[in-house]
Coordinates of C-alpha atoms and ligand atoms in Angstrom, one line a residue:
M1 CA -4.8 -11.7 10.9
R2 CA -8.3 -9.9 10.8
I3 CA -8.8 -9.9 7.1
P4 CA -6.9 -12.5 5.5
F5 CA -4.0 -11.5 2.8
S6 CA -0.9 -12.5 1.3
P7 CA 2.0 -10.7 3.4
W8 CA 5.5 -9.8 2.4
P9 CA 7.6 -12.4 3.7
E10 CA 9.4 -11.3 6.9
S11 CA 13.1 -10.5 5.7
A12 CA 11.3 -8.2 2.9
A13 CA 9.2 -6.7 5.5
S14 CA 12.0 -6.3 8.1
E15 CA 13.7 -4.3 5.5
Y16 CA 10.9 -1.7 4.9
R17 CA 10.9 -1.3 8.3
D18 CA 14.4 -0.4 9.0
K19 CA 14.3 1.4 5.9
G20 CA 11.6 3.8 7.5
Y21 CA 9.7 2.7 4.2
W22 CA 6.7 1.3 7.0
T23 CA 6.4 3.5 10.0
G24 CA 4.0 1.6 11.6
E25 CA 1.5 4.2 11.2
T26 CA -2.4 4.2 10.1
I27 CA -3.7 5.9 7.0
H28 CA -6.3 8.0 9.4
S29 CA -2.9 9.0 11.5
L30 CA -2.0 11.4 9.0
L31 CA -5.3 13.2 9.1
A32 CA -5.1 13.5 13.1
S33 CA -1.8 15.0 12.9
R34 CA -2.8 17.7 10.5
A35 CA -6.4 18.3 12.9
K36 CA -3.5 19.3 15.4
T37 CA -0.9 21.2 13.0
T38 CA -3.2 23.3 10.7
P39 CA -6.4 22.8 12.3
D40 CA -8.1 25.6 10.3
A41 CA -6.7 25.1 7.0
I42 CA -9.3 24.2 4.5
A43 CA -9.4 20.2 3.6
I44 CA -12.1 19.9 1.5
V45 CA -14.4 21.7 -0.9
C46 CA -17.2 20.2 -2.2
G47 CA -19.8 22.6 -3.7
K48 CA -20.7 25.2 -1.1
R49 CA -19.1 23.2 1.6
R50 CA -15.5 23.9 3.0
I51 CA -14.3 21.6 5.4
N52 CA -11.3 22.8 7.8
Y53 CA -9.3 19.8 9.1
A54 CA -10.3 20.0 12.6
E55 CA -13.9 20.1 11.8
F56 CA -13.1 16.9 9.1
Y57 CA -11.4 14.9 11.6
S58 CA -14.0 15.8 14.1
L59 CA -16.8 14.4 11.9
V60 CA -14.4 11.3 11.2
N61 CA -14.4 10.4 15.2
R62 CA -18.4 11.1 15.4
L63 CA -19.0 8.8 12.3
S64 CA -16.4 6.2 13.7
I65 CA -18.2 5.8 17.1
A66 CA -21.6 5.7 15.2
F67 CA -20.2 2.6 13.4
A68 CA -19.2 1.1 16.9
K69 CA -22.4 1.7 18.1
K70 CA -23.7 -0.3 15.0
R71 CA -21.8 -3.1 16.2
L72 CA -19.1 -2.8 13.2
G73 CA -15.6 -3.6 14.4
P74 CA -12.2 -5.5 12.9
K75 CA -12.9 -8.2 10.6
D76 CA -16.0 -6.4 9.4
T77 CA -16.0 -5.1 5.8
A78 CA -18.0 -2.4 4.4
V79 CA -18.4 -1.5 0.5
I80 CA -18.3 2.0 0.1
H81 CA -20.2 3.2 -3.4
L82 CA -19.9 7.0 -3.2
T83 CA -19.8 9.7 -6.2
N84 CA -17.0 12.7 -5.7
T85 CA -18.4 14.0 -2.4
F86 CA -16.7 14.6 0.9
E87 CA -18.6 12.1 2.3
F88 CA -16.6 9.7 0.3
Y89 CA -13.5 10.4 2.9
L90 CA -15.2 11.1 5.9
A91 CA -16.8 7.5 5.3
F92 CA -13.4 6.2 4.5
F93 CA -11.6 7.7 7.7
A94 CA -14.2 6.4 9.8
L95 CA -14.2 3.2 8.8
L96 CA -10.5 2.9 8.9
K97 CA -10.6 4.4 12.6
R98 CA -13.2 1.7 13.6
G99 CA -10.6 -1.0 11.7
V100 CA -13.7 -2.0 9.7
T101 CA -11.9 -2.5 5.8
P102 CA -13.6 -0.6 3.3
V103 CA -14.2 -2.0 -0.6
L104 CA -13.4 1.2 -2.7
A105 CA -16.0 0.4 -5.8
L106 CA -16.6 2.9 -8.3
A107 CA -19.7 4.9 -8.4
A108 CA -20.1 3.8 -11.8
H109 CA -20.1 0.2 -10.2
R110 CA -23.9 -1.3 -10.4
Y111 CA -25.6 -4.5 -9.5
S112 CA -23.4 -7.4 -11.0
E113 CA -20.1 -5.5 -9.8
L114 CA -21.4 -4.5 -6.0
S115 CA -23.2 -8.2 -5.3
H116 CA -19.8 -9.6 -6.2
Y117 CA -17.8 -7.4 -3.6
L118 CA -20.5 -8.4 -1.2
S119 CA -20.2 -11.9 -1.5
Q120 CA -16.6 -11.8 -1.6
T121 CA -15.8 -9.5 1.7
N122 CA -19.8 -10.7 3.4
A123 CA -19.7 -7.2 4.0
K124 CA -22.3 -6.1 6.5
L125 CA -22.4 -2.4 5.2
L126 CA -23.0 -0.6 2.1
I127 CA -22.6 3.2 2.0
S128 CA -24.0 4.6 -1.5
D129 CA -25.7 7.6 -2.7
G130 CA -29.1 7.9 -4.3
D131 CA -28.2 10.2 -7.1
I132 CA -26.0 7.9 -9.1
W133 CA -28.7 5.1 -9.3
G134 CA -31.9 7.2 -10.4
K135 CA -34.9 5.5 -10.3
Q136 CA -33.8 2.1 -10.0
C137 CA -32.2 2.5 -6.9
S138 CA -34.4 1.5 -4.2
E139 CA -35.2 -1.6 -6.3
M140 CA -31.6 -2.5 -6.6
M141 CA -30.7 -2.3 -3.1
Q142 CA -33.5 -3.8 -2.3
R143 CA -32.6 -6.7 -4.2
L144 CA -28.8 -6.6 -2.7
Q145 CA -30.2 -6.6 0.8
A146 CA -32.6 -9.5 0.1
E147 CA -29.5 -11.7 -1.9
H148 CA -26.9 -11.1 0.9
S149 CA -27.6 -12.2 4.6
D150 CA -24.6 -10.6 6.1
L151 CA -25.5 -7.2 4.6
A152 CA -27.1 -5.4 7.6
Q153 CA -27.2 -2.1 6.7
I154 CA -27.3 0.3 3.6
V155 CA -26.8 3.7 4.1
M156 CA -27.5 6.1 1.4
T157 CA -26.5 9.6 1.8
N158 CA -25.6 12.4 -0.1
S159 CA -24.4 14.9 2.7
L160 CA -24.6 14.5 6.1
Q161 CA -28.1 15.9 6.8
D162 CA -29.5 13.1 5.4
M163 CA -27.7 10.4 7.7
P164 CA -28.7 11.6 11.1
D165 CA -29.1 7.9 11.9
F166 CA -25.8 7.5 11.4
V167 CA -23.7 10.5 13.0
T168 CA -24.2 10.3 16.6
D169 CA -24.3 13.7 18.5
F170 CA -20.8 14.1 20.1
N171 CA -21.9 16.0 22.6
S172 CA -24.6 13.1 24.1
L173 CA -21.8 10.7 24.4
T174 CA -21.5 8.3 27.5
S175 CA -18.3 6.9 29.2
E176 CA -19.4 3.8 27.6
D177 CA -19.4 5.1 24.1
D178 CA -15.6 7.0 25.1
S179 CA -14.3 3.2 25.3
I180 CA -15.5 2.2 22.2
H181 CA -13.7 5.2 20.6
G182 CA -10.8 3.5 20.1
D183 CA -8.4 3.6 17.1
L184 CA -8.7 0.2 15.9
G185 CA -6.6 0.3 12.7
L186 CA -3.5 -1.7 12.5
P187 CA -0.6 -0.7 10.5
N188 CA 0.4 -3.8 9.6
E189 CA -3.1 -5.4 8.5
V190 CA -5.4 -4.8 5.6
A191 CA -6.8 -1.2 5.6
F192 CA -8.8 -1.6 2.7
F193 CA -9.5 -3.2 -0.7
Q194 CA -8.7 -1.5 -4.0
L195 CA -10.4 -3.5 -7.3
S196 CA -8.6 -4.7 -10.1
G197 CA -8.9 -3.7 -13.8
G198 CA -8.9 -7.1 -14.1
S199 CA -8.6 -10.0 -17.0
T200 CA -10.5 -12.6 -15.4
G201 CA -14.3 -13.6 -15.1
T202 CA -15.0 -11.8 -12.0
P203 CA -13.6 -8.7 -10.4
K204 CA -10.6 -8.9 -8.0
L205 CA -10.1 -7.3 -5.0
I206 CA -6.6 -6.0 -3.7
P207 CA -5.6 -5.9 -0.2
R208 CA -3.8 -2.7 1.1
T209 CA -2.2 -2.4 4.0
H210 CA -1.8 1.0 6.1
D211 CA 1.9 0.8 6.0
D212 CA 2.2 0.2 2.4
Y213 CA -0.2 2.6 1.3
L214 CA 1.1 5.2 3.2
Y215 CA 4.3 4.7 2.0
S216 CA 3.5 5.2 -1.6
V217 CA 1.1 8.1 -0.6
R218 CA 4.3 9.9 1.4
E219 CA 6.7 9.3 -1.2
S220 CA 3.9 10.4 -4.2
S221 CA 3.6 13.8 -2.1
K222 CA 7.3 14.3 -2.0
I223 CA 7.9 13.7 -5.6
C224 CA 5.0 15.9 -6.5
Q225 CA 6.2 18.8 -4.4
L226 CA 3.3 19.1 -2.6
N227 CA 2.8 21.9 0.3
E228 CA 0.5 23.7 2.2
Q229 CA -0.4 25.8 -0.7
S230 CA -1.3 22.9 -3.0
R231 CA -4.8 22.7 -4.3
Y232 CA -5.5 19.5 -5.9
L233 CA -9.0 19.2 -8.3
C234 CA -9.9 15.5 -7.6
A235 CA -12.0 15.0 -11.3
L236 CA -11.4 11.3 -11.7
P237 CA -13.4 8.9 -9.5
V238 CA -12.6 9.7 -5.5
G239 CA -11.6 5.6 -4.8
H240 CA -9.8 5.1 -7.9
N241 CA -5.7 4.4 -7.0
F242 CA -4.8 7.6 -9.3
S243 CA -6.5 10.0 -7.4
L244 CA -6.5 8.9 -4.0
S245 CA -2.9 8.2 -3.8
S246 CA -0.8 9.1 -6.6
P247 CA -0.4 11.6 -5.1
G248 CA -4.2 12.5 -5.3
A249 CA -6.3 13.4 -1.6
L250 CA -4.2 11.5 0.5
G251 CA -1.0 12.8 -0.7
I252 CA -2.8 16.2 -0.2
F253 CA -4.1 15.6 3.3
Y254 CA -0.4 14.2 4.2
A255 CA 0.7 18.1 3.0
G256 CA -1.8 20.0 4.2
G257 CA -3.2 21.1 1.0
T258 CA -6.6 21.2 -0.4
V259 CA -9.0 18.6 -2.2
V260 CA -11.7 20.7 -4.3
L261 CA -14.3 18.1 -5.6
A262 CA -15.6 18.1 -9.1
K263 CA -18.4 15.6 -10.0
D264 CA -17.2 15.0 -13.5
P265 CA -14.1 15.7 -15.4
S266 CA -15.6 17.7 -18.2
P267 CA -13.9 21.3 -18.9
D268 CA -17.5 22.8 -18.5
T269 CA -17.5 21.6 -15.0
C270 CA -13.8 21.8 -14.0
F271 CA -12.5 25.2 -15.5
S272 CA -15.2 27.3 -14.0
I273 CA -13.7 25.4 -10.3
I274 CA -10.0 25.8 -11.3
E275 CA -10.4 29.5 -12.0
A276 CA -12.4 30.1 -8.4
E277 CA -10.4 27.9 -5.8
K278 CA -6.8 28.6 -7.7
I279 CA -6.6 24.7 -8.5
N280 CA -2.3 24.2 -9.0
I281 CA -2.8 20.8 -9.8
T282 CA -5.1 17.9 -10.8
A283 CA -4.8 14.4 -12.6
L284 CA -6.8 13.4 -15.6
V285 CA -6.8 10.4 -17.8
P286 CA -5.7 10.8 -21.7
P287 CA -9.0 11.3 -23.4
V288 CA -9.7 13.7 -20.6
A289 CA -7.1 15.9 -20.9
M290 CA -7.9 15.9 -24.7
V291 CA -10.9 17.5 -24.5
W292 CA -9.3 19.7 -21.9
M293 CA -6.7 20.9 -24.6
K294 CA -9.7 21.4 -27.3
S295 CA -11.6 23.7 -24.8
A296 CA -8.3 25.5 -23.7
E297 CA -7.5 26.8 -27.2
R298 CA -11.0 29.3 -26.4
N299 CA -10.6 29.5 -22.6
A300 CA -6.9 29.4 -21.7
K301 CA -7.3 32.4 -18.8
S302 CA -9.5 29.9 -16.4
L303 CA -6.5 27.8 -16.0
A304 CA -3.6 30.3 -15.4
S305 CA -3.4 28.7 -11.4
L306 CA -2.9 25.5 -12.9
K307 CA 1.0 24.4 -12.5
L308 CA 1.0 20.3 -12.9
L309 CA -1.4 18.2 -14.7
Q310 CA -1.0 14.5 -14.4
V311 CA -1.7 12.1 -16.9
G312 CA -2.2 8.5 -16.3
G313 CA -4.2 5.3 -16.4
A314 CA -3.9 5.1 -20.3
K315 CA -1.0 5.7 -22.6
F316 CA -0.9 9.1 -23.5
S317 CA 0.8 9.8 -26.8
Q318 CA 4.0 11.7 -27.4
E319 CA 1.9 14.3 -29.6
A320 CA -0.6 15.0 -27.0
A321 CA 2.0 14.7 -24.2
K322 CA 3.8 17.5 -26.5
K323 CA 0.8 19.7 -26.4
V324 CA 0.3 19.9 -22.8
E325 CA 2.3 22.9 -21.8
P326 CA 2.0 25.3 -24.9
L327 CA -1.7 24.8 -24.7
L328 CA -2.9 24.6 -21.2
G329 CA 0.2 26.4 -19.9
C330 CA 1.3 23.8 -17.2
K331 CA 3.7 21.4 -16.6
L332 CA 3.1 18.1 -17.5
Q333 CA 3.6 14.5 -15.3
Q334 CA 3.0 11.1 -17.0
V335 CA 1.6 8.3 -14.4
F336 CA 1.9 5.2 -15.3
G337 CA 0.5 3.2 -12.2
M338 CA -1.8 0.1 -10.8
A339 CA -3.9 -0.5 -8.1
E340 CA -1.9 -4.0 -7.3
G341 CA 0.8 -1.0 -6.2
L342 CA 3.9 0.0 -8.3
V343 CA 3.5 4.0 -9.3
N344 CA 5.6 5.5 -12.0
Y345 CA 5.9 8.8 -12.2
T346 CA 8.2 11.6 -14.3
R347 CA 9.9 14.1 -12.3
I348 CA 9.1 17.7 -12.0
D349 CA 12.4 18.6 -13.3
D350 CA 12.9 15.9 -15.9
S351 CA 13.6 16.9 -19.4
S352 CA 10.5 17.6 -21.6
E353 CA 12.2 14.4 -23.7
I354 CA 11.6 11.8 -20.3
I355 CA 8.4 14.2 -19.7
E356 CA 7.0 13.8 -23.2
N357 CA 8.1 10.2 -24.0
T358 CA 8.1 7.9 -21.2
Q359 CA 5.5 7.2 -18.5
G360 CA 8.3 7.7 -15.7
R361 CA 10.3 5.8 -13.5
P362 CA 9.3 4.1 -10.1
I363 CA 8.6 5.7 -6.8
S364 CA 11.1 3.7 -4.7
D365 CA 14.7 2.7 -5.2
D366 CA 13.3 -0.7 -3.5
D367 CA 11.0 -1.2 -6.4
E368 CA 12.3 -4.0 -8.5
I369 CA 11.5 -4.1 -11.6
L370 CA 11.9 -7.0 -14.2
V371 CA 11.6 -7.3 -18.1
L372 CA 11.0 -10.4 -19.3
D373 CA 10.4 -12.4 -22.5
D374 CA 7.9 -15.2 -22.7
N375 CA 10.2 -17.5 -21.2
D376 CA 10.7 -15.5 -18.1
E377 CA 13.9 -14.5 -19.8
P378 CA 15.3 -10.9 -18.9
V379 CA 15.4 -9.0 -22.1
A380 CA 18.3 -7.0 -22.9
R381 CA 17.8 -2.8 -21.4
G382 CA 16.0 -1.1 -23.6
E383 CA 13.7 -4.6 -25.3
I384 CA 10.3 -4.8 -25.5
G385 CA 9.3 -7.3 -22.5
H386 CA 6.6 -8.6 -19.5
L387 CA 6.9 -6.1 -16.8
L388 CA 7.0 -7.9 -13.7
T389 CA 7.5 -5.9 -10.2
R390 CA 7.9 -6.6 -6.3
G391 CA 8.5 -3.8 -3.4
P392 CA 7.2 -2.0 -0.6
Y393 CA 3.9 -1.0 -1.5
T394 CA 3.1 -4.1 -4.5
F395 CA 0.5 -6.2 -3.1
R396 CA 1.4 -9.9 -2.9
G397 CA -1.9 -11.6 -3.5
Y398 CA -5.8 -11.0 -4.6
F399 CA -8.1 -11.5 -1.5
Q400 CA -9.0 -15.3 -2.0
A401 CA -8.3 -16.0 -5.2
P402 CA -5.5 -18.9 -5.4
V403 CA -5.6 -19.8 -9.0
T404 CA -5.4 -16.1 -10.2
N405 CA -2.6 -15.7 -7.9
S406 CA -0.8 -19.0 -9.0
K407 CA -0.5 -17.3 -12.5
S408 CA -0.5 -13.7 -11.4
F409 CA 2.9 -14.2 -9.5
T410 CA 6.3 -15.7 -9.7
A411 CA 7.6 -18.2 -7.1
D412 CA 9.4 -15.4 -5.5
G413 CA 6.9 -12.7 -5.3
F414 CA 6.9 -10.9 -8.4
Y415 CA 3.8 -9.5 -9.8
R416 CA 3.3 -10.2 -13.3
T417 CA 1.4 -6.8 -14.2
G418 CA 0.5 -7.8 -18.1
D419 CA 2.0 -4.6 -19.3
I420 CA 4.6 -4.4 -22.4
V421 CA 7.2 -2.2 -21.5
R422 CA 10.8 -1.3 -22.1
Q423 CA 12.9 0.2 -20.1
T424 CA 15.5 3.1 -20.7
A425 CA 19.0 2.9 -19.6
D426 CA 18.1 5.6 -16.7
G427 CA 15.2 3.2 -15.5
Y428 CA 12.2 5.0 -17.3
L429 CA 9.5 2.9 -18.3
I430 CA 7.8 3.0 -21.6
V431 CA 4.5 1.1 -21.9
E432 CA 4.2 -0.2 -25.3
G433 CA 1.3 -2.8 -24.9
R434 CA -0.9 -5.3 -22.9
H435 CA -0.5 -9.1 -22.6
K436 CA -3.5 -9.5 -20.4
D437 CA -7.0 -9.7 -21.8
Q438 CA -8.3 -6.5 -20.9
I439 CA -9.3 -3.4 -22.7
N440 CA -8.3 -0.1 -21.4
R441 CA -11.2 2.2 -22.3
G442 CA -9.8 5.9 -21.8
G443 CA -8.1 4.8 -18.8
E444 CA -11.5 2.5 -17.1
K445 CA -10.8 -1.1 -17.5
I446 CA -12.8 -4.1 -19.1
A447 CA -11.7 -7.5 -18.3
A448 CA -13.0 -9.4 -21.5
E449 CA -13.7 -12.4 -19.7
E450 CA -16.0 -10.9 -17.6
I451 CA -18.3 -9.6 -20.4
E452 CA -17.8 -12.7 -22.5
N453 CA -19.2 -14.6 -19.4
H454 CA -22.4 -12.5 -19.4
L455 CA -22.8 -12.4 -23.5
I456 CA -22.7 -16.2 -23.2
A457 CA -25.6 -16.3 -21.4
F458 CA -27.5 -14.6 -23.9
D459 CA -30.0 -17.7 -25.5
G460 CA -29.0 -17.6 -29.3
V461 CA -25.2 -16.8 -28.9
L462 CA -22.9 -19.7 -29.5
D463 CA -19.7 -18.3 -28.6
V464 CA -18.0 -14.6 -28.0
A465 CA -15.0 -13.0 -27.5
L466 CA -14.7 -9.1 -26.7
V467 CA -11.4 -7.4 -28.1
A468 CA -10.1 -4.0 -28.2
M469 CA -10.7 -1.4 -31.0
P470 CA -8.8 1.8 -31.8
D471 CA -10.7 5.0 -31.0
E472 CA -9.2 8.2 -31.7
L473 CA -10.4 10.0 -28.2
M474 CA -10.8 6.8 -26.0
G475 CA -7.5 5.0 -27.2
E476 CA -9.7 2.1 -27.0
K477 CA -13.1 0.8 -26.8
S478 CA -14.6 -2.8 -26.9
C479 CA -16.0 -4.9 -29.7
A480 CA -17.9 -7.7 -29.2
F481 CA -17.5 -10.7 -31.6
L482 CA -20.5 -13.0 -31.1
I483 CA -21.4 -16.2 -33.1
P484 CA -25.1 -16.7 -33.1
E485 CA -26.8 -19.7 -33.1
D486 CA -28.7 -18.9 -36.2
V487 CA -30.0 -15.3 -37.2
N488 CA -28.1 -12.1 -36.0
I489 CA -29.1 -10.8 -32.9
P490 CA -30.5 -7.1 -32.6
V491 CA -28.0 -5.3 -30.7
I492 CA -30.3 -3.2 -28.8
K493 CA -31.1 -6.8 -27.0
L494 CA -28.0 -7.2 -26.2
R495 CA -27.3 -3.7 -24.7
Q496 CA -30.7 -4.1 -22.9
F497 CA -29.5 -7.5 -21.9
L498 CA -26.7 -6.7 -19.9
R499 CA -27.8 -3.8 -18.5
Q500 CA -30.5 -5.4 -16.6
R501 CA -28.1 -8.0 -15.6
G502 CA -26.6 -4.8 -13.9
L503 CA -23.4 -4.2 -15.5
A504 CA -21.5 -1.1 -15.1
D505 CA -22.2 1.1 -18.1
Y506 CA -18.5 1.5 -19.5
K507 CA -18.4 -2.3 -19.8
I508 CA -21.1 -2.7 -22.3
P509 CA -19.5 -3.1 -25.7
D510 CA -19.3 -0.1 -27.9
R511 CA -20.1 -2.5 -31.0
F512 CA -20.7 -6.1 -31.7
E513 CA -19.8 -7.9 -34.7
F514 CA -21.5 -11.2 -36.0
V515 CA -19.3 -14.1 -37.6
P516 CA -20.1 -17.5 -38.3
V517 CA -16.4 -18.7 -37.1
F518 CA -13.7 -17.4 -35.1
P519 CA -10.0 -17.4 -36.4
K520 CA -8.0 -19.9 -34.3
T521 CA -4.1 -19.8 -33.3
A522 CA -1.9 -22.7 -34.0
V523 CA -3.0 -24.3 -30.9
G524 CA -6.7 -24.1 -31.7
K525 CA -7.5 -21.1 -29.4
V526 CA -9.5 -18.3 -30.6
S527 CA -6.8 -15.9 -31.9
K528 CA -7.6 -12.1 -30.2
K529 CA -5.0 -11.0 -32.3
Q530 CA -6.8 -11.8 -35.6
L531 CA -10.2 -10.6 -34.3
R532 CA -8.5 -7.2 -33.4
L533 CA -7.0 -6.9 -36.9
Q534 CA -10.6 -7.9 -38.2
I535 CA -12.2 -4.9 -36.4
I536 CA -9.4 -2.7 -37.6
D537 CA -10.1 -3.6 -41.1
I538 CA -13.3 -3.1 -40.8
L539 CA -13.2 0.4 -39.1
K540 CA -10.9 1.3 -41.9
G541 CA -14.3 0.2 -44.4
S542 CA -12.0 -2.4 -46.6
H543 CA -14.3 -5.5 -45.2
K544 CA -18.1 -5.3 -45.2
L545 CA -19.7 -4.5 -42.4
S546 CA -21.3 -8.1 -41.2
L547 CA -24.1 -5.7 -39.3
Ligands
OOB601 C1 -4.4 2.9 -12.9 O1 -4.8 1.7 -12.1 P1 -5.5 0.8 -12.5 O2 -5.6 -0.4 -11.7 O3 -7.4 1.2 -13.4 O4 -4.9 0.1 -14.1 C2 -3.5 -0.1 -13.9 C3 -3.4 -0.5 -15.4 C4 -1.8 -0.9 -15.8 O5 -1.4 -2.0 -15.5 C5 -1.8 -0.5 -17.2 O6 -2.2 -1.1 -18.0 C6 -2.5 0.9 -17.3 O7 -3.3 0.7 -16.4 N1 -2.0 2.1 -17.4 C7 -1.3 2.7 -18.3 C8 -0.9 4.1 -17.8 N2 -1.4 3.8 -16.6 C9 -2.0 2.9 -15.8 N3 -1.2 2.6 -19.4 C10 -0.4 3.1 -20.5 N4 0.1 4.5 -19.4 C11 -0.2 5.1 -18.2 N5 0.5 6.0 -18.1 O8 -4.6 3.1 -14.0 C12 -3.4 4.1 -12.3 C13 -3.1 3.8 -11.1 C14 -2.6 4.7 -10.2 C15 -1.9 5.7 -10.9 C16 -2.3 6.2 -12.4 C17 -3.1 5.0 -12.8

């Protein structure tokens, strides 16, 4: 094993192979076959650049050789921290080809998150782009390099032209170079790390193998009926599981379609791209879908080419779901997925009843679904319970996290998703809530414990609890309840403190409340349920503000 991971038991693995789910191919092989079958078709549009499959694959090969020359290879890891640019896919495929394992950081991540991924994986390479860091960029990069002795190289790039040192000229390759120009990815080993939304103090890494990921990509591509005419707008962050594989960019590459990148998901940015590029499919999180629906009332004609809008990442209300087709003129598909594996889709031909009221059903007949009560006993079909799952593309353990793993899995390998669901008679899931201690801020996940650990380090804070508060647009925002040592602390100082610690912006609490004590449960733990009710009361104005 090059990168240690929890494998599927051999009996399950051979079943998945026998059934043709795991084909023994690598993720980058899908690009290699497209470069052969449809070399001239446009794979990616990024700003003014249009890259066809042949060029794309040739650049991937060149960059993979450049990685080899930098002595990067199997057993090495690299952190990719890029905005929505062509370079993301280029770096991703080139690393896979070289057998180097990328960690797909989100562009919103900052020092705190990056530092954590670097320590966990001893990554030798960090690929970032200057734009997202603004002025503090070089300072933070220097700090990361100083603190991580394995980190030999940081590549800052916005375009290929900025990385001449890295992309060797194909024509000047020697026979020695040829010998390092192999395909080093192994189908049944870890291809890359996805990130968990998490509920623990530190972000967790999810190892995904070529075999398991590729299966989910192929099936997702079929479920969404993608083909060479599919034109996908990637408006959500490129590295997120939704936009990468559900069916996302990889599903599009598999089908031979075109991925068009948007730098942000706002209607201002996206509507003109949709019109100009004749986009027919895209994926959004619920708050963005709501904003699009508002804008479309004035601007519907630019969306004429759009056939399918996928919405997922957080619960999409039934009322909003009903409005998609009338306002945007396209079909809705609900997607309930997770970086850990399981992805559910409403199917394109499903009734509007199902599309509007459910979050879909699993990709695979072999996705095993359990809905259990608090004592791990199955509930009756249609009743609410904890969702557990196991299957051909659901992982079997977080990277080097034995304590979390012992809590996150049953003895027979079912993953405890932390979601509360109901399953309909025909196997569709309806998400009813969440058991895990996480805030879902319009699709962006915040692990309460991670933020609490930061805030408790602030001088003058005695205790802290982070909870979700309802928000009309985002679904949820975060509220930090603090017990101060003596006097209330200026909120601006708390925010500054968290920023200085290098936390991603979306994780900084939207609101702070100071209280003398926390409500407790019967067993004496902080009652987050009570705190959530307290903040709802405060928002309704029935409580005096404590600020
Ligand atoms: C996607 O992946 P993650 O890893 O950012 O977050 C997973 C969690 C789920 O466990 C659930 O709590 C929530 O996000 N979630 C939804 C949902 N889709 C995700 N909750 C309610 N309704 C939905 N439709 O978010 C993700 C990965 C692949 C495809 C789509 C979303």
